[in-house]
Amino acid sequence: MVKITINKLSDVNLDKIADFIFVTRQSSAFHSDSKTLVSVRRSLRETAQDDHNIAILAASDDEIVGTLQLYTGFPGMAFIDNWHPIVGDIANRNTTAQSLIKACKQHVKEIGLERLEVNLSPILDVHHDARDEYKLWYENSGFYRATKEAFMRVDLKSFSLSSQVPLLPEGLRFEEIDNVKNKEFERPFLESFRHGKDRLFLDFTPAQQMIAFNYWLDRNRPFHRASILVMKDEKVVGFSIARPKSESVDLGPVGVIPEYWRMGVMKAVLYETINRLREDNERFATLEADVDNTPAINLYKMYGFEQVYAQEYYAWRVK
Ligand SMILES: CC(C)(COP(=O)(O)OP(=O)(O)OC[C@H]1O[C@@H](n2cnc3c(N)ncnc32)[C@H](O)[C@@H]1OP(=O)(O)O)[C@@H](O)C(=O)NCCC(=O)NCCS
């Protein structure tokens, strides 16, 4: 008999869960030589320091047979860890996975959140069977696929910019992000994304779109100086945000208001963005784009970005 419990991550026996995760992953498509038992234990201990992390456990005769980790520290939405639940090679594997997801949905509803998401990432060739299994678990549990994205990267050391610098259309100019307040940014941001092809953003309610804006434009996290705005007089018409990460600089959101689309605005912005990243000796720039967002994908390919892996988001809306 499998018993499901919902716990704060900090309240459970972390080493026991880490051991279970390590052993289960070792014999799966997620096996990785760089992940040792010590590193899994360390990372779980770090995660447990934030009380918004929840561990939903499946146990049989006191032995852990499955786990699902959930992050609840974001306004209105909760996020299941990538490629969770993790379930052992047991007879009732599918039922156990779906029981963990069901308990998770129940918890999210009880604490008053409105949306639950899981990201199957990365999806490399070796993960295709796993992807089919998770798709089944989530679709059988009432989730739908919100989007499929490409995680893209350019190696700035080997990519060379053309000597012909693309210019902004007449009357537009670059501006630094520190000189413009988020309030002046909100409308152009919403206008460009609400008319665009980013399915994950379009899947959000208007309130969730604002939450995403506030997160992406959070001034408490550092911007890279390669973040650029485009102005027509005092009005924002385009933007490209860059954030430093440990081994790369992450781009996004990027956008242009629809009345300026297809005039070469973002081509000029990204040239300048890449130029600044190279000046700063950054090695990689990364981003995520909806695979069906052809304008964005074409634009990124122009600047040497290539897909490293795919990722799929599944979502459930609390009724
Ligand atoms: C994607 C976006 C930023 C492009 O901005 P833009 O200023 O219109 O792009 P540009 O005019 O500079 O075009 C540069 C290149 O992008 C590609 N591109 C732009 N729009 C395109 C379209 N409608 N169809 C196909 N390719 C397109 C082309 O390769 C183009 O080069 P070309 O004109 O020489 O063919 C804009 O469409 C937008 O704001 N979309 C909504 C927000 C969004 O989806 N952001 C990306 C999220 S990952």
PDB file of N, CA and C in Angstrom, residues 15-90:
ATOM      1  N   ASP A  15      18.474  13.473   3.430  1.00  0.00           N
ATOM      2  CA  ASP A  15      19.445  12.508   2.898  1.00  0.00           C
ATOM      3  C   ASP A  15      18.735  11.263   2.343  1.00  0.00           C
ATOM      4  N   LYS A  16      17.647  10.888   3.011  1.00  0.00           N
ATOM      5  CA  LYS A  16      16.899   9.713   2.549  1.00  0.00           C
ATOM      6  C   LYS A  16      16.292   9.983   1.164  1.00  0.00           C
ATOM      7  N   ILE A  17      15.749  11.204   0.991  1.00  0.00           N
ATOM      8  CA  ILE A  17      15.170  11.545  -0.318  1.00  0.00           C
ATOM      9  C   ILE A  17      16.276  11.648  -1.367  1.00  0.00           C
ATOM     10  N   ALA A  18      17.383  12.284  -0.987  1.00  0.00           N
ATOM     11  CA  ALA A  18      18.500  12.436  -1.929  1.00  0.00           C
ATOM     12  C   ALA A  18      18.987  11.061  -2.390  1.00  0.00           C
ATOM     13  N   ASP A  19      19.078  10.116  -1.458  1.00  0.00           N
ATOM     14  CA  ASP A  19      19.530   8.758  -1.814  1.00  0.00           C
ATOM     15  C   ASP A  19      18.561   8.146  -2.827  1.00  0.00           C
ATOM     16  N   PHE A  20      17.250   8.326  -2.556  1.00  0.00           N
ATOM     17  CA  PHE A  20      16.241   7.768  -3.462  1.00  0.00           C
ATOM     18  C   PHE A  20      16.371   8.399  -4.859  1.00  0.00           C
ATOM     19  N   ILE A  21      16.492   9.738  -4.894  1.00  0.00           N
ATOM     20  CA  ILE A  21      16.594  10.436  -6.187  1.00  0.00           C
ATOM     21  C   ILE A  21      17.839   9.964  -6.935  1.00  0.00           C
ATOM     22  N   PHE A  22      18.945   9.902  -6.226  1.00  0.00           N
ATOM     23  CA  PHE A  22      20.212   9.522  -6.859  1.00  0.00           C
ATOM     24  C   PHE A  22      20.117   8.126  -7.478  1.00  0.00           C
ATOM     25  N   VAL A  23      19.652   7.163  -6.687  1.00  0.00           N
ATOM     26  CA  VAL A  23      19.594   5.768  -7.165  1.00  0.00           C
ATOM     27  C   VAL A  23      18.617   5.645  -8.337  1.00  0.00           C
ATOM     28  N   THR A  24      17.449   6.307  -8.227  1.00  0.00           N
ATOM     29  CA  THR A  24      16.437   6.192  -9.290  1.00  0.00           C
ATOM     30  C   THR A  24      16.939   6.819 -10.586  1.00  0.00           C
ATOM     31  N   ARG A  25      17.548   8.003 -10.469  1.00  0.00           N
ATOM     32  CA  ARG A  25      18.058   8.688 -11.664  1.00  0.00           C
ATOM     33  C   ARG A  25      19.221   7.934 -12.316  1.00  0.00           C
ATOM     34  N   GLN A  26      20.026   7.280 -11.472  1.00  0.00           N
ATOM     35  CA  GLN A  26      21.203   6.554 -11.994  1.00  0.00           C
ATOM     36  C   GLN A  26      20.801   5.523 -13.033  1.00  0.00           C
ATOM     37  N   SER A  27      19.635   4.872 -12.810  1.00  0.00           N
ATOM     38  CA  SER A  27      19.240   3.789 -13.734  1.00  0.00           C
ATOM     39  C   SER A  27      18.194   4.303 -14.732  1.00  0.00           C
ATOM     40  N   SER A  28      18.244   5.601 -15.059  1.00  0.00           N
ATOM     41  CA  SER A  28      17.251   6.158 -15.983  1.00  0.00           C
ATOM     42  C   SER A  28      17.959   6.971 -17.067  1.00  0.00           C
ATOM     43  N   ALA A  29      17.157   7.530 -17.977  1.00  0.00           N
ATOM     44  CA  ALA A  29      17.714   8.371 -19.048  1.00  0.00           C
ATOM     45  C   ALA A  29      18.323   9.651 -18.476  1.00  0.00           C
ATOM     46  N   PHE A  30      18.056   9.940 -17.214  1.00  0.00           N
ATOM     47  CA  PHE A  30      18.572  11.168 -16.585  1.00  0.00           C
ATOM     48  C   PHE A  30      19.896  10.945 -15.876  1.00  0.00           C
ATOM     49  N   HIS A  31      20.453   9.773 -16.066  1.00  0.00           N
ATOM     50  CA  HIS A  31      21.757   9.458 -15.481  1.00  0.00           C
ATOM     51  C   HIS A  31      22.789  10.517 -15.907  1.00  0.00           C
ATOM     52  N   SER A  32      23.566  10.990 -14.968  1.00  0.00           N
ATOM     53  CA  SER A  32      24.598  11.970 -15.318  1.00  0.00           C
ATOM     54  C   SER A  32      25.832  11.731 -14.462  1.00  0.00           C
ATOM     55  N   ASP A  33      26.992  11.645 -15.133  1.00  0.00           N
ATOM     56  CA  ASP A  33      28.236  11.391 -14.399  1.00  0.00           C
ATOM     57  C   ASP A  33      28.580  12.533 -13.458  1.00  0.00           C
ATOM     58  N   SER A  34      28.108  13.732 -13.796  1.00  0.00           N
ATOM     59  CA  SER A  34      28.481  14.886 -12.967  1.00  0.00           C
ATOM     60  C   SER A  34      27.643  14.951 -11.683  1.00  0.00           C
ATOM     61  N   LYS A  35      26.558  14.178 -11.618  1.00  0.00           N
ATOM     62  CA  LYS A  35      25.733  14.183 -10.397  1.00  0.00           C
ATOM     63  C   LYS A  35      26.159  13.052  -9.476  1.00  0.00           C
ATOM     64  N   THR A  36      26.742  13.416  -8.347  1.00  0.00           N
ATOM     65  CA  THR A  36      27.127  12.402  -7.368  1.00  0.00           C
ATOM     66  C   THR A  36      26.107  12.448  -6.233  1.00  0.00           C
ATOM     67  N   LEU A  37      26.141  11.438  -5.394  1.00  0.00           N
ATOM     68  CA  LEU A  37      25.237  11.422  -4.239  1.00  0.00           C
ATOM     69  C   LEU A  37      25.480  12.670  -3.381  1.00  0.00           C
ATOM     70  N   VAL A  38      26.766  13.023  -3.249  1.00  0.00           N
ATOM     71  CA  VAL A  38      27.116  14.194  -2.424  1.00  0.00           C
ATOM     72  C   VAL A  38      26.489  15.455  -3.029  1.00  0.00           C
ATOM     73  N   SER A  39      26.555  15.593  -4.374  1.00  0.00           N
ATOM     74  CA  SER A  39      26.028  16.815  -4.991  1.00  0.00           C
ATOM     75  C   SER A  39      24.502  16.856  -4.909  1.00  0.00           C
ATOM     76  N   VAL A  40      23.842  15.695  -5.020  1.00  0.00           N
ATOM     77  CA  VAL A  40      22.373  15.662  -4.906  1.00  0.00           C
ATOM     78  C   VAL A  40      21.962  16.039  -3.470  1.00  0.00           C
ATOM     79  N   ARG A  41      22.678  15.502  -2.496  1.00  0.00           N
ATOM     80  CA  ARG A  41      22.370  15.821  -1.090  1.00  0.00           C
ATOM     81  C   ARG A  41      22.569  17.315  -0.817  1.00  0.00           C
ATOM     82  N   ARG A  42      23.674  17.847  -1.349  1.00  0.00           N
ATOM     83  CA  ARG A  42      23.982  19.268  -1.114  1.00  0.00           C
ATOM     84  C   ARG A  42      22.902  20.155  -1.732  1.00  0.00           C
ATOM     85  N   SER A  43      22.533  19.828  -2.973  1.00  0.00           N
ATOM     86  CA  SER A  43      21.571  20.690  -3.653  1.00  0.00           C
ATOM     87  C   SER A  43      20.196  20.625  -2.973  1.00  0.00           C
ATOM     88  N   LEU A  44      19.833  19.454  -2.463  1.00  0.00           N
ATOM     89  CA  LEU A  44      18.542  19.331  -1.759  1.00  0.00           C
ATOM     90  C   LEU A  44      18.559  20.144  -0.459  1.00  0.00           C
ATOM     91  N   ARG A  45      19.694  20.112   0.236  1.00  0.00           N
ATOM     92  CA  ARG A  45      19.820  20.888   1.481  1.00  0.00           C
ATOM     93  C   ARG A  45      19.683  22.378   1.197  1.00  0.00           C
ATOM     94  N   GLU A  46      20.291  22.818   0.075  1.00  0.00           N
ATOM     95  CA  GLU A  46      20.198  24.243  -0.288  1.00  0.00           C
ATOM     96  C   GLU A  46      18.748  24.621  -0.603  1.00  0.00           C
ATOM     97  N   THR A  47      18.075  23.762  -1.397  1.00  0.00           N
ATOM     98  CA  THR A  47      16.684  24.034  -1.770  1.00  0.00           C
ATOM     99  C   THR A  47      15.802  24.122  -0.525  1.00  0.00           C
ATOM    100  N   ALA A  48      16.082  23.237   0.460  1.00  0.00           N
ATOM    101  CA  ALA A  48      15.225  23.160   1.651  1.00  0.00           C
ATOM    102  C   ALA A  48      15.311  24.412   2.523  1.00  0.00           C
ATOM    103  N   GLN A  49      16.304  25.278   2.248  1.00  0.00           N
ATOM    104  CA  GLN A  49      16.417  26.498   3.062  1.00  0.00           C
ATOM    105  C   GLN A  49      15.278  27.469   2.787  1.00  0.00           C
ATOM    106  N   ASP A  50      14.644  27.332   1.618  1.00  0.00           N
ATOM    107  CA  ASP A  50      13.497  28.177   1.297  1.00  0.00           C
ATOM    108  C   ASP A  50      12.226  27.400   1.660  1.00  0.00           C
ATOM    109  N   ASP A  51      11.478  27.942   2.608  1.00  0.00           N
ATOM    110  CA  ASP A  51      10.298  27.259   3.142  1.00  0.00           C
ATOM    111  C   ASP A  51       9.164  27.095   2.136  1.00  0.00           C
ATOM    112  N   HIS A  52       9.306  27.711   0.970  1.00  0.00           N
ATOM    113  CA  HIS A  52       8.258  27.553  -0.051  1.00  0.00           C
ATOM    114  C   HIS A  52       8.404  26.242  -0.820  1.00  0.00           C
ATOM    115  N   ASN A  53       9.442  25.481  -0.527  1.00  0.00           N
ATOM    116  CA  ASN A  53       9.634  24.213  -1.220  1.00  0.00           C
ATOM    117  C   ASN A  53       8.931  23.083  -0.480  1.00  0.00           C
ATOM    118  N   ILE A  54       8.102  22.380  -1.218  1.00  0.00           N
ATOM    119  CA  ILE A  54       7.273  21.320  -0.654  1.00  0.00           C
ATOM    120  C   ILE A  54       7.732  19.979  -1.231  1.00  0.00           C
ATOM    121  N   ALA A  55       7.746  18.959  -0.366  1.00  0.00           N
ATOM    122  CA  ALA A  55       8.062  17.603  -0.856  1.00  0.00           C
ATOM    123  C   ALA A  55       6.823  16.740  -0.682  1.00  0.00           C
ATOM    124  N   ILE A  56       6.325  16.216  -1.783  1.00  0.00           N
ATOM    125  CA  ILE A  56       5.212  15.267  -1.695  1.00  0.00           C
ATOM    126  C   ILE A  56       5.845  13.891  -1.870  1.00  0.00           C
ATOM    127  N   LEU A  57       5.609  13.038  -0.887  1.00  0.00           N
ATOM    128  CA  LEU A  57       6.312  11.754  -0.881  1.00  0.00           C
ATOM    129  C   LEU A  57       5.344  10.595  -1.018  1.00  0.00           C
ATOM    130  N   ALA A  58       5.781   9.565  -1.739  1.00  0.00           N
ATOM    131  CA  ALA A  58       5.052   8.301  -1.802  1.00  0.00           C
ATOM    132  C   ALA A  58       5.917   7.277  -1.088  1.00  0.00           C
ATOM    133  N   ALA A  59       5.353   6.608  -0.094  1.00  0.00           N
ATOM    134  CA  ALA A  59       6.146   5.634   0.656  1.00  0.00           C
ATOM    135  C   ALA A  59       5.385   4.314   0.771  1.00  0.00           C
ATOM    136  N   SER A  60       6.155   3.237   0.746  1.00  0.00           N
ATOM    137  CA  SER A  60       5.573   1.909   0.936  1.00  0.00           C
ATOM    138  C   SER A  60       6.398   1.225   2.014  1.00  0.00           C
ATOM    139  N   ASP A  61       5.738   0.796   3.091  1.00  0.00           N
ATOM    140  CA  ASP A  61       6.447   0.199   4.237  1.00  0.00           C
ATOM    141  C   ASP A  61       7.627   1.064   4.666  1.00  0.00           C
ATOM    142  N   ASP A  62       7.376   2.379   4.753  1.00  0.00           N
ATOM    143  CA  ASP A  62       8.408   3.325   5.197  1.00  0.00           C
ATOM    144  C   ASP A  62       9.541   3.555   4.193  1.00  0.00           C
ATOM    145  N   GLU A  63       9.493   2.895   3.050  1.00  0.00           N
ATOM    146  CA  GLU A  63      10.504   3.104   2.003  1.00  0.00           C
ATOM    147  C   GLU A  63       9.957   4.129   1.022  1.00  0.00           C
ATOM    148  N   ILE A  64      10.775   5.132   0.644  1.00  0.00           N
ATOM    149  CA  ILE A  64      10.313   6.098  -0.352  1.00  0.00           C
ATOM    150  C   ILE A  64      10.269   5.416  -1.722  1.00  0.00           C
ATOM    151  N   VAL A  65       9.128   5.549  -2.400  1.00  0.00           N
ATOM    152  CA  VAL A  65       9.034   4.975  -3.759  1.00  0.00           C
ATOM    153  C   VAL A  65       8.758   6.058  -4.802  1.00  0.00           C
ATOM    154  N   GLY A  66       8.519   7.297  -4.317  1.00  0.00           N
ATOM    155  CA  GLY A  66       8.294   8.381  -5.272  1.00  0.00           C
ATOM    156  C   GLY A  66       8.352   9.728  -4.571  1.00  0.00           C
ATOM    157  N   THR A  67       8.739  10.769  -5.326  1.00  0.00           N
ATOM    158  CA  THR A  67       8.762  12.113  -4.757  1.00  0.00           C
ATOM    159  C   THR A  67       8.433  13.149  -5.823  1.00  0.00           C
ATOM    160  N   LEU A  68       7.780  14.203  -5.382  1.00  0.00           N
ATOM    161  CA  LEU A  68       7.478  15.328  -6.278  1.00  0.00           C
ATOM    162  C   LEU A  68       7.782  16.595  -5.489  1.00  0.00           C
ATOM    163  N   GLN A  69       8.619  17.440  -6.045  1.00  0.00           N
ATOM    164  CA  GLN A  69       8.930  18.696  -5.366  1.00  0.00           C
ATOM    165  C   GLN A  69       8.228  19.855  -6.040  1.00  0.00           C
ATOM    166  N   LEU A  70       7.763  20.766  -5.198  1.00  0.00           N
ATOM    167  CA  LEU A  70       6.911  21.849  -5.653  1.00  0.00           C
ATOM    168  C   LEU A  70       7.402  23.154  -5.060  1.00  0.00           C
ATOM    169  N   TYR A  71       7.422  24.223  -5.887  1.00  0.00           N
ATOM    170  CA  TYR A  71       7.807  25.543  -5.378  1.00  0.00           C
ATOM    171  C   TYR A  71       6.579  26.439  -5.331  1.00  0.00           C
ATOM    172  N   THR A  72       6.308  27.007  -4.152  1.00  0.00           N
ATOM    173  CA  THR A  72       5.072  27.780  -3.976  1.00  0.00           C
ATOM    174  C   THR A  72       5.352  29.249  -3.619  1.00  0.00           C
ATOM    175  N   GLY A  73       6.574  29.708  -3.910  1.00  0.00           N
ATOM    176  CA  GLY A  73       6.939  31.059  -3.463  1.00  0.00           C
ATOM    177  C   GLY A  73       6.696  32.156  -4.486  1.00  0.00           C
ATOM    178  N   PHE A  74       5.862  31.907  -5.487  1.00  0.00           N
ATOM    179  CA  PHE A  74       5.624  32.875  -6.551  1.00  0.00           C
ATOM    180  C   PHE A  74       4.158  33.305  -6.465  1.00  0.00           C
ATOM    181  N   PRO A  75       3.839  34.582  -6.771  1.00  0.00           N
ATOM    182  CA  PRO A  75       2.443  34.989  -6.633  1.00  0.00           C
ATOM    183  C   PRO A  75       1.502  34.220  -7.587  1.00  0.00           C
ATOM    184  N   GLY A  76       0.482  33.607  -7.031  1.00  0.00           N
ATOM    185  CA  GLY A  76      -0.586  33.001  -7.838  1.00  0.00           C
ATOM    186  C   GLY A  76      -0.277  31.683  -8.523  1.00  0.00           C
ATOM    187  N   MET A  77       1.018  31.374  -8.709  1.00  0.00           N
ATOM    188  CA  MET A  77       1.354  30.160  -9.467  1.00  0.00           C
ATOM    189  C   MET A  77       2.320  29.283  -8.667  1.00  0.00           C
ATOM    190  N   ALA A  78       2.265  27.981  -8.938  1.00  0.00           N
ATOM    191  CA  ALA A  78       3.224  27.068  -8.317  1.00  0.00           C
ATOM    192  C   ALA A  78       3.915  26.275  -9.418  1.00  0.00           C
ATOM    193  N   PHE A  79       5.131  25.863  -9.131  1.00  0.00           N
ATOM    194  CA  PHE A  79       5.943  25.184 -10.145  1.00  0.00           C
ATOM    195  C   PHE A  79       6.465  23.853  -9.616  1.00  0.00           C
ATOM    196  N   ILE A  80       6.157  22.787 -10.356  1.00  0.00           N
ATOM    197  CA  ILE A  80       6.713  21.470 -10.037  1.00  0.00           C
ATOM    198  C   ILE A  80       8.130  21.439 -10.613  1.00  0.00           C
ATOM    199  N   ASP A  81       9.071  20.846  -9.888  1.00  0.00           N
ATOM    200  CA  ASP A  81      10.453  20.755 -10.384  1.00  0.00           C
ATOM    201  C   ASP A  81      10.482  20.065 -11.751  1.00  0.00           C
ATOM    202  N   ASN A  82      11.448  20.474 -12.586  1.00  0.00           N
ATOM    203  CA  ASN A  82      11.626  19.841 -13.902  1.00  0.00           C
ATOM    204  C   ASN A  82      11.713  18.316 -13.759  1.00  0.00           C
ATOM    205  N   TRP A  83      11.034  17.618 -14.605  1.00  0.00           N
ATOM    206  CA  TRP A  83      11.068  16.149 -14.639  1.00  0.00           C
ATOM    207  C   TRP A  83      10.700  15.513 -13.293  1.00  0.00           C
ATOM    208  N   HIS A  84       9.752  16.101 -12.598  1.00  0.00           N
ATOM    209  CA  HIS A  84       9.170  15.448 -11.421  1.00  0.00           C
ATOM    210  C   HIS A  84       7.751  15.059 -11.775  1.00  0.00           C
ATOM    211  N   PRO A  85       7.108  14.065 -11.146  1.00  0.00           N
ATOM    212  CA  PRO A  85       7.645  13.276 -10.039  1.00  0.00           C
ATOM    213  C   PRO A  85       8.737  12.296 -10.493  1.00  0.00           C
ATOM    214  N   ILE A  86       9.526  11.894  -9.492  1.00  0.00           N
ATOM    215  CA  ILE A  86      10.501  10.827  -9.707  1.00  0.00           C
ATOM    216  C   ILE A  86       9.920   9.595  -9.013  1.00  0.00           C
ATOM    217  N   VAL A  87       9.746   8.528  -9.776  1.00  0.00           N
ATOM    218  CA  VAL A  87       9.125   7.325  -9.210  1.00  0.00           C
ATOM    219  C   VAL A  87      10.036   6.137  -9.471  1.00  0.00           C
ATOM    220  N   GLY A  88      10.170   5.286  -8.458  1.00  0.00           N
ATOM    221  CA  GLY A  88      11.041   4.116  -8.577  1.00  0.00           C
ATOM    222  C   GLY A  88      10.467   3.091  -9.556  1.00  0.00           C
ATOM    223  N   ASP A  89      11.265   2.096  -9.851  1.00  0.00           N
ATOM    224  CA  ASP A  89      10.861   1.055 -10.798  1.00  0.00           C
ATOM    225  C   ASP A  89       9.976   0.036 -10.062  1.00  0.00           C
ATOM    226  N   ILE A  90       8.748   0.434  -9.775  1.00  0.00           N
ATOM    227  CA  ILE A  90       7.845  -0.426  -8.983  1.00  0.00           C
ATOM    228  C   ILE A  90       6.666  -0.851  -9.850  1.00  0.00           C
TER     229      ILE A  90
END
